[in-house]
Amino acid sequence: MPRTVETVVYALGELPDAAKERARAWYRETCLDHEWYDAVFEDFEAVCTILGVTLRTSPVKLMGGGTRDDAHVFFRGFHSQGDGACFEGSYAHARGSAKGIRAHAPTDTELHRIADVLQAVQRPNFFQLGALIRHRGHYCHEYCMAIEVERDSPTRQDMTDGAEDTVIEALRDLARWLYRQLQREYEYLSSDAVVDETIAVNGWTFTVEGGRFG
């Protein structure tokens, strides 16, 4: 036989502290699963273009029947061994990259340093250095990138001493930079202040224990 059951519900700010934490945990576990990293990936693609990195892409089918090209950028985080970010693609000298990266990210000294390192190693090699970057293994950190550096010299000149290691380390530094951006974005979006604001904007309510109502 049908019964009417009344439940008292609360806004997040009306809950006791322990219940607030359970409500926030619900949000982080169930609502922060959309592609929150899209903006970071978009900026990373712009940074790569400036630095001379061409990301490998693959077509992905869309719900409407079309396709889009997704870059081969991977990450896993944020508090376990083996966490990190990596990417696949190729690298070649990009003219004006040091100036371009400063225009794109005026205060990011790490990106400035990476651009300067790549510019400096290219100069004595007559800007002929290039690299192929592939992901290997099951993890997603900078050491999962197999990086093959070559010099495209018409006279078959070798690379200068240390050039290969310099390019490899600069590209791994770029992967480390990406991971830090992802971590900062995630920590911001999952912070108490942002979570509380999102819950309030959506008008979600909870039981006295902090369980999501409805």
PDB file of C-alpha atoms in Angstrom:
ATOM      1  CA  MET A   1       0.000   0.000   0.000  1.00  0.00           C
ATOM      2  CA  PRO A   2       1.405   3.413  -0.918  1.00  0.00           C
ATOM      3  CA  ARG A   3       2.878   5.472   1.901  1.00  0.00           C
ATOM      4  CA  THR A   4       4.030   9.049   2.174  1.00  0.00           C
ATOM      5  CA  VAL A   5       7.444   9.414   3.768  1.00  0.00           C
ATOM      6  CA  GLU A   6       8.702  12.815   4.762  1.00  0.00           C
ATOM      7  CA  THR A   7      12.426  13.577   4.671  1.00  0.00           C
ATOM      8  CA  VAL A   8      14.022  16.711   6.017  1.00  0.00           C
ATOM      9  CA  VAL A   9      16.670  17.983   3.607  1.00  0.00           C
ATOM     10  CA  TYR A  10      19.369  20.579   4.072  1.00  0.00           C
ATOM     11  CA  ALA A  11      21.420  22.922   1.991  1.00  0.00           C
ATOM     12  CA  LEU A  12      25.148  22.331   2.293  1.00  0.00           C
ATOM     13  CA  GLY A  13      25.647  25.305   4.611  1.00  0.00           C
ATOM     14  CA  GLU A  14      23.048  23.958   7.030  1.00  0.00           C
ATOM     15  CA  LEU A  15      24.857  20.653   7.595  1.00  0.00           C
ATOM     16  CA  PRO A  16      27.198  19.821  10.480  1.00  0.00           C
ATOM     17  CA  ASP A  17      30.869  19.699   9.524  1.00  0.00           C
ATOM     18  CA  ALA A  18      31.153  15.917   9.176  1.00  0.00           C
ATOM     19  CA  ALA A  19      28.073  15.801   6.948  1.00  0.00           C
ATOM     20  CA  LYS A  20      29.457  18.652   4.825  1.00  0.00           C
ATOM     21  CA  GLU A  21      32.576  16.564   4.179  1.00  0.00           C
ATOM     22  CA  ARG A  22      30.457  13.611   3.074  1.00  0.00           C
ATOM     23  CA  ALA A  23      28.460  15.864   0.754  1.00  0.00           C
ATOM     24  CA  ARG A  24      31.654  17.258  -0.761  1.00  0.00           C
ATOM     25  CA  ALA A  25      33.023  13.745  -1.177  1.00  0.00           C
ATOM     26  CA  TRP A  26      29.847  12.799  -3.084  1.00  0.00           C
ATOM     27  CA  TYR A  27      30.404  15.691  -5.465  1.00  0.00           C
ATOM     28  CA  ARG A  28      34.090  14.905  -6.045  1.00  0.00           C
ATOM     29  CA  GLU A  29      33.380  11.227  -6.679  1.00  0.00           C
ATOM     30  CA  THR A  30      30.314  11.570  -8.905  1.00  0.00           C
ATOM     31  CA  CYS A  31      30.175  15.049 -10.416  1.00  0.00           C
ATOM     32  CA  LEU A  32      33.823  15.818 -11.143  1.00  0.00           C
ATOM     33  CA  ASP A  33      34.024  13.123 -13.807  1.00  0.00           C
ATOM     34  CA  HIS A  34      33.372  15.253 -16.864  1.00  0.00           C
ATOM     35  CA  GLU A  35      36.277  16.333 -19.045  1.00  0.00           C
ATOM     36  CA  TRP A  36      37.481  18.912 -16.544  1.00  0.00           C
ATOM     37  CA  TYR A  37      40.927  18.908 -18.149  1.00  0.00           C
ATOM     38  CA  ASP A  38      39.767  20.198 -21.550  1.00  0.00           C
ATOM     39  CA  ALA A  39      40.981  23.762 -20.966  1.00  0.00           C
ATOM     40  CA  VAL A  40      44.408  22.531 -19.836  1.00  0.00           C
ATOM     41  CA  PHE A  41      44.714  20.290 -22.894  1.00  0.00           C
ATOM     42  CA  GLU A  42      43.671  23.145 -25.177  1.00  0.00           C
ATOM     43  CA  ASP A  43      46.353  25.400 -23.731  1.00  0.00           C
ATOM     44  CA  PHE A  44      48.927  22.606 -23.955  1.00  0.00           C
ATOM     45  CA  GLU A  45      48.191  22.162 -27.655  1.00  0.00           C
ATOM     46  CA  ALA A  46      48.760  25.897 -28.184  1.00  0.00           C
ATOM     47  CA  VAL A  47      52.043  25.723 -26.244  1.00  0.00           C
ATOM     48  CA  CYS A  48      53.185  22.745 -28.315  1.00  0.00           C
ATOM     49  CA  THR A  49      52.487  24.580 -31.562  1.00  0.00           C
ATOM     50  CA  ILE A  50      54.606  27.525 -30.428  1.00  0.00           C
ATOM     51  CA  LEU A  51      57.500  25.301 -29.316  1.00  0.00           C
ATOM     52  CA  GLY A  52      57.529  23.223 -32.489  1.00  0.00           C
ATOM     53  CA  VAL A  53      55.831  20.085 -31.147  1.00  0.00           C
ATOM     54  CA  THR A  54      53.241  18.529 -33.445  1.00  0.00           C
ATOM     55  CA  LEU A  55      50.998  16.257 -31.411  1.00  0.00           C
ATOM     56  CA  ARG A  56      49.931  12.948 -32.870  1.00  0.00           C
ATOM     57  CA  THR A  57      46.147  12.674 -33.264  1.00  0.00           C
ATOM     58  CA  SER A  58      43.544   9.987 -33.869  1.00  0.00           C
ATOM     59  CA  PRO A  59      39.940  10.338 -35.063  1.00  0.00           C
ATOM     60  CA  VAL A  60      37.283   9.752 -32.402  1.00  0.00           C
ATOM     61  CA  LYS A  61      33.633   9.075 -33.254  1.00  0.00           C
ATOM     62  CA  LEU A  62      31.065  11.508 -31.894  1.00  0.00           C
ATOM     63  CA  MET A  63      27.535  10.728 -30.711  1.00  0.00           C
ATOM     64  CA  GLY A  64      26.071  12.606 -33.681  1.00  0.00           C
ATOM     65  CA  GLY A  65      27.913  10.433 -36.177  1.00  0.00           C
ATOM     66  CA  GLY A  66      30.823  12.748 -36.973  1.00  0.00           C
ATOM     67  CA  THR A  67      34.430  12.537 -35.848  1.00  0.00           C
ATOM     68  CA  ARG A  68      37.003  14.747 -34.174  1.00  0.00           C
ATOM     69  CA  ASP A  69      40.769  14.494 -33.914  1.00  0.00           C
ATOM     70  CA  ASP A  70      41.976  13.876 -30.374  1.00  0.00           C
ATOM     71  CA  ALA A  71      45.596  14.549 -29.524  1.00  0.00           C
ATOM     72  CA  HIS A  72      47.668  11.762 -27.999  1.00  0.00           C
ATOM     73  CA  VAL A  73      48.057  13.384 -24.596  1.00  0.00           C
ATOM     74  CA  PHE A  74      47.789  11.116 -21.577  1.00  0.00           C
ATOM     75  CA  PHE A  75      47.890  11.515 -17.816  1.00  0.00           C
ATOM     76  CA  ARG A  76      47.130   9.750 -14.578  1.00  0.00           C
ATOM     77  CA  GLY A  77      47.011  11.384 -11.184  1.00  0.00           C
ATOM     78  CA  PHE A  78      47.498  12.625  -8.719  1.00  0.00           C
ATOM     79  CA  HIS A  79      48.884  10.903  -5.659  1.00  0.00           C
ATOM     80  CA  SER A  80      50.152   7.466  -6.686  1.00  0.00           C
ATOM     81  CA  GLN A  81      53.462   6.096  -7.844  1.00  0.00           C
ATOM     82  CA  GLY A  82      53.694   6.248 -11.619  1.00  0.00           C
ATOM     83  CA  ASP A  83      51.384   9.240 -11.940  1.00  0.00           C
ATOM     84  CA  GLY A  84      52.297  11.843 -14.516  1.00  0.00           C
ATOM     85  CA  ALA A  85      51.633  13.082 -18.044  1.00  0.00           C
ATOM     86  CA  CYS A  86      53.074  12.269 -21.445  1.00  0.00           C
ATOM     87  CA  PHE A  87      52.375  12.876 -25.114  1.00  0.00           C
ATOM     88  CA  GLU A  88      53.115  11.556 -28.594  1.00  0.00           C
ATOM     89  CA  GLY A  89      54.140  13.478 -31.673  1.00  0.00           C
ATOM     90  CA  SER A  90      57.175  15.045 -33.268  1.00  0.00           C
ATOM     91  CA  TYR A  91      59.417  18.009 -32.623  1.00  0.00           C
ATOM     92  CA  ALA A  92      61.204  20.367 -35.000  1.00  0.00           C
ATOM     93  CA  HIS A  93      62.622  23.856 -34.689  1.00  0.00           C
ATOM     94  CA  ALA A  94      59.948  26.562 -34.600  1.00  0.00           C
ATOM     95  CA  ARG A  95      61.151  29.974 -35.579  1.00  0.00           C
ATOM     96  CA  GLY A  96      60.402  32.666 -32.988  1.00  0.00           C
ATOM     97  CA  SER A  97      59.369  30.144 -30.329  1.00  0.00           C
ATOM     98  CA  ALA A  98      61.146  31.935 -27.470  1.00  0.00           C
ATOM     99  CA  LYS A  99      59.388  35.197 -28.260  1.00  0.00           C
ATOM    100  CA  GLY A 100      56.104  33.457 -29.013  1.00  0.00           C
ATOM    101  CA  ILE A 101      55.954  31.557 -25.728  1.00  0.00           C
ATOM    102  CA  ARG A 102      56.548  34.754 -23.776  1.00  0.00           C
ATOM    103  CA  ALA A 103      53.665  36.402 -25.603  1.00  0.00           C
ATOM    104  CA  HIS A 104      51.433  33.389 -24.896  1.00  0.00           C
ATOM    105  CA  ALA A 105      52.445  32.922 -21.246  1.00  0.00           C
ATOM    106  CA  PRO A 106      54.197  36.087 -20.033  1.00  0.00           C
ATOM    107  CA  THR A 107      54.708  34.948 -16.432  1.00  0.00           C
ATOM    108  CA  ASP A 108      55.474  31.255 -16.925  1.00  0.00           C
ATOM    109  CA  THR A 109      59.227  31.118 -16.430  1.00  0.00           C
ATOM    110  CA  GLU A 110      59.378  27.334 -16.854  1.00  0.00           C
ATOM    111  CA  LEU A 111      57.947  27.537 -20.366  1.00  0.00           C
ATOM    112  CA  HIS A 112      60.355  30.383 -21.108  1.00  0.00           C
ATOM    113  CA  ARG A 113      63.243  28.191 -19.951  1.00  0.00           C
ATOM    114  CA  ILE A 114      62.151  25.216 -22.082  1.00  0.00           C
ATOM    115  CA  ALA A 115      61.859  27.425 -25.166  1.00  0.00           C
ATOM    116  CA  ASP A 116      65.275  28.942 -24.504  1.00  0.00           C
ATOM    117  CA  VAL A 117      66.886  25.526 -24.049  1.00  0.00           C
ATOM    118  CA  LEU A 118      65.471  24.247 -27.322  1.00  0.00           C
ATOM    119  CA  GLN A 119      66.512  27.412 -29.128  1.00  0.00           C
ATOM    120  CA  ALA A 120      70.040  27.206 -27.706  1.00  0.00           C
ATOM    121  CA  VAL A 121      70.577  23.563 -28.666  1.00  0.00           C
ATOM    122  CA  GLN A 122      69.265  24.144 -32.186  1.00  0.00           C
ATOM    123  CA  ARG A 123      71.605  27.030 -32.961  1.00  0.00           C
ATOM    124  CA  PRO A 124      74.925  25.121 -33.193  1.00  0.00           C
ATOM    125  CA  ASN A 125      73.099  22.369 -35.076  1.00  0.00           C
ATOM    126  CA  PHE A 126      71.899  24.859 -37.697  1.00  0.00           C
ATOM    127  CA  PHE A 127      68.283  24.340 -36.555  1.00  0.00           C
ATOM    128  CA  GLN A 128      68.257  20.844 -38.049  1.00  0.00           C
ATOM    129  CA  LEU A 129      67.358  18.857 -34.940  1.00  0.00           C
ATOM    130  CA  GLY A 130      64.098  16.928 -34.826  1.00  0.00           C
ATOM    131  CA  ALA A 131      62.583  14.267 -32.615  1.00  0.00           C
ATOM    132  CA  LEU A 132      59.966  11.534 -32.734  1.00  0.00           C
ATOM    133  CA  ILE A 133      58.029  11.039 -29.486  1.00  0.00           C
ATOM    134  CA  ARG A 134      56.160   7.832 -28.695  1.00  0.00           C
ATOM    135  CA  HIS A 135      54.423   6.516 -25.590  1.00  0.00           C
ATOM    136  CA  ARG A 136      55.539   3.154 -24.242  1.00  0.00           C
ATOM    137  CA  GLY A 137      54.449   0.996 -21.314  1.00  0.00           C
ATOM    138  CA  HIS A 138      51.359   1.181 -19.132  1.00  0.00           C
ATOM    139  CA  TYR A 139      52.102   4.340 -17.167  1.00  0.00           C
ATOM    140  CA  CYS A 140      51.683   7.977 -18.169  1.00  0.00           C
ATOM    141  CA  HIS A 141      54.698   9.933 -16.956  1.00  0.00           C
ATOM    142  CA  GLU A 142      57.558  11.663 -18.755  1.00  0.00           C
ATOM    143  CA  TYR A 143      59.816   8.598 -18.711  1.00  0.00           C
ATOM    144  CA  CYS A 144      57.169   6.655 -20.638  1.00  0.00           C
ATOM    145  CA  MET A 145      58.035   8.738 -23.696  1.00  0.00           C
ATOM    146  CA  ALA A 146      60.505   7.111 -26.085  1.00  0.00           C
ATOM    147  CA  ILE A 147      62.219  10.069 -27.770  1.00  0.00           C
ATOM    148  CA  GLU A 148      64.406   9.606 -30.833  1.00  0.00           C
ATOM    149  CA  VAL A 149      66.445  12.673 -31.781  1.00  0.00           C
ATOM    150  CA  GLU A 150      67.999  13.107 -35.215  1.00  0.00           C
ATOM    151  CA  ARG A 151      69.751  15.835 -37.160  1.00  0.00           C
ATOM    152  CA  ASP A 152      68.441  16.396 -40.665  1.00  0.00           C
ATOM    153  CA  SER A 153      71.738  17.540 -42.164  1.00  0.00           C
ATOM    154  CA  PRO A 154      72.137  17.496 -45.964  1.00  0.00           C
ATOM    155  CA  THR A 155      75.863  16.883 -45.420  1.00  0.00           C
ATOM    156  CA  ARG A 156      75.276  14.163 -42.792  1.00  0.00           C
ATOM    157  CA  GLN A 157      76.766  16.172 -39.944  1.00  0.00           C
ATOM    158  CA  ASP A 158      76.433  14.654 -36.498  1.00  0.00           C
ATOM    159  CA  MET A 159      74.667  16.366 -33.641  1.00  0.00           C
ATOM    160  CA  THR A 160      76.800  18.416 -31.304  1.00  0.00           C
ATOM    161  CA  ASP A 161      77.854  16.774 -28.061  1.00  0.00           C
ATOM    162  CA  GLY A 162      74.994  16.570 -25.572  1.00  0.00           C
ATOM    163  CA  ALA A 163      72.361  17.794 -28.038  1.00  0.00           C
ATOM    164  CA  GLU A 164      70.352  14.579 -27.953  1.00  0.00           C
ATOM    165  CA  ASP A 165      70.121  14.518 -24.162  1.00  0.00           C
ATOM    166  CA  THR A 166      69.248  18.224 -24.079  1.00  0.00           C
ATOM    167  CA  VAL A 167      66.307  17.821 -26.473  1.00  0.00           C
ATOM    168  CA  ILE A 168      65.044  14.713 -24.662  1.00  0.00           C
ATOM    169  CA  GLU A 169      65.158  16.387 -21.268  1.00  0.00           C
ATOM    170  CA  ALA A 170      63.457  19.555 -22.561  1.00  0.00           C
ATOM    171  CA  LEU A 171      60.579  17.508 -23.990  1.00  0.00           C
ATOM    172  CA  ARG A 172      60.271  15.576 -20.736  1.00  0.00           C
ATOM    173  CA  ASP A 173      60.253  18.888 -18.872  1.00  0.00           C
ATOM    174  CA  LEU A 174      57.323  19.885 -21.084  1.00  0.00           C
ATOM    175  CA  ALA A 175      55.458  16.745 -19.964  1.00  0.00           C
ATOM    176  CA  ARG A 176      56.251  17.587 -16.340  1.00  0.00           C
ATOM    177  CA  TRP A 177      54.920  21.098 -16.904  1.00  0.00           C
ATOM    178  CA  LEU A 178      51.683  19.689 -18.311  1.00  0.00           C
ATOM    179  CA  TYR A 179      51.226  17.435 -15.290  1.00  0.00           C
ATOM    180  CA  ARG A 180      51.622  20.366 -12.913  1.00  0.00           C
ATOM    181  CA  GLN A 181      48.982  22.325 -14.824  1.00  0.00           C
ATOM    182  CA  LEU A 182      46.578  19.383 -14.624  1.00  0.00           C
ATOM    183  CA  GLN A 183      47.222  18.954 -10.919  1.00  0.00           C
ATOM    184  CA  ARG A 184      46.625  22.641 -10.211  1.00  0.00           C
ATOM    185  CA  GLU A 185      43.381  22.614 -12.201  1.00  0.00           C
ATOM    186  CA  TYR A 186      42.107  19.506 -10.445  1.00  0.00           C
ATOM    187  CA  GLU A 187      42.996  20.826  -7.005  1.00  0.00           C
ATOM    188  CA  TYR A 188      41.233  24.093  -7.792  1.00  0.00           C
ATOM    189  CA  LEU A 189      38.066  22.426  -9.100  1.00  0.00           C
ATOM    190  CA  SER A 190      37.938  20.018  -6.153  1.00  0.00           C
ATOM    191  CA  SER A 191      38.704  22.630  -3.495  1.00  0.00           C
ATOM    192  CA  ASP A 192      36.119  23.194  -0.765  1.00  0.00           C
ATOM    193  CA  ALA A 193      35.358  26.710  -1.977  1.00  0.00           C
ATOM    194  CA  VAL A 194      34.637  25.696  -5.581  1.00  0.00           C
ATOM    195  CA  VAL A 195      32.752  22.551  -4.568  1.00  0.00           C
ATOM    196  CA  ASP A 196      30.586  24.503  -2.127  1.00  0.00           C
ATOM    197  CA  GLU A 197      29.830  27.155  -4.737  1.00  0.00           C
ATOM    198  CA  THR A 198      28.888  24.545  -7.365  1.00  0.00           C
ATOM    199  CA  ILE A 199      26.605  22.699  -4.959  1.00  0.00           C
ATOM    200  CA  ALA A 200      24.901  25.962  -3.972  1.00  0.00           C
ATOM    201  CA  VAL A 201      24.433  27.112  -7.570  1.00  0.00           C
ATOM    202  CA  ASN A 202      22.774  23.797  -8.474  1.00  0.00           C
ATOM    203  CA  GLY A 203      20.528  23.899  -5.415  1.00  0.00           C
ATOM    204  CA  TRP A 204      21.406  20.371  -4.354  1.00  0.00           C
ATOM    205  CA  THR A 205      20.137  19.231  -0.971  1.00  0.00           C
ATOM    206  CA  PHE A 206      21.248  16.524   1.464  1.00  0.00           C
ATOM    207  CA  THR A 207      20.079  14.480   4.386  1.00  0.00           C
ATOM    208  CA  VAL A 208      21.383  15.324   7.826  1.00  0.00           C
ATOM    209  CA  GLU A 209      24.116  12.692   7.381  1.00  0.00           C
ATOM    210  CA  GLY A 210      25.347  14.369   4.179  1.00  0.00           C
ATOM    211  CA  GLY A 211      23.790  11.941   1.713  1.00  0.00           C
ATOM    212  CA  ARG A 212      22.548  13.384  -1.575  1.00  0.00           C
ATOM    213  CA  PHE A 213      18.749  13.675  -1.527  1.00  0.00           C
ATOM    214  CA  GLY A 214      16.914  12.408  -4.597  1.00  0.00           C
TER     215      GLY A 214
END
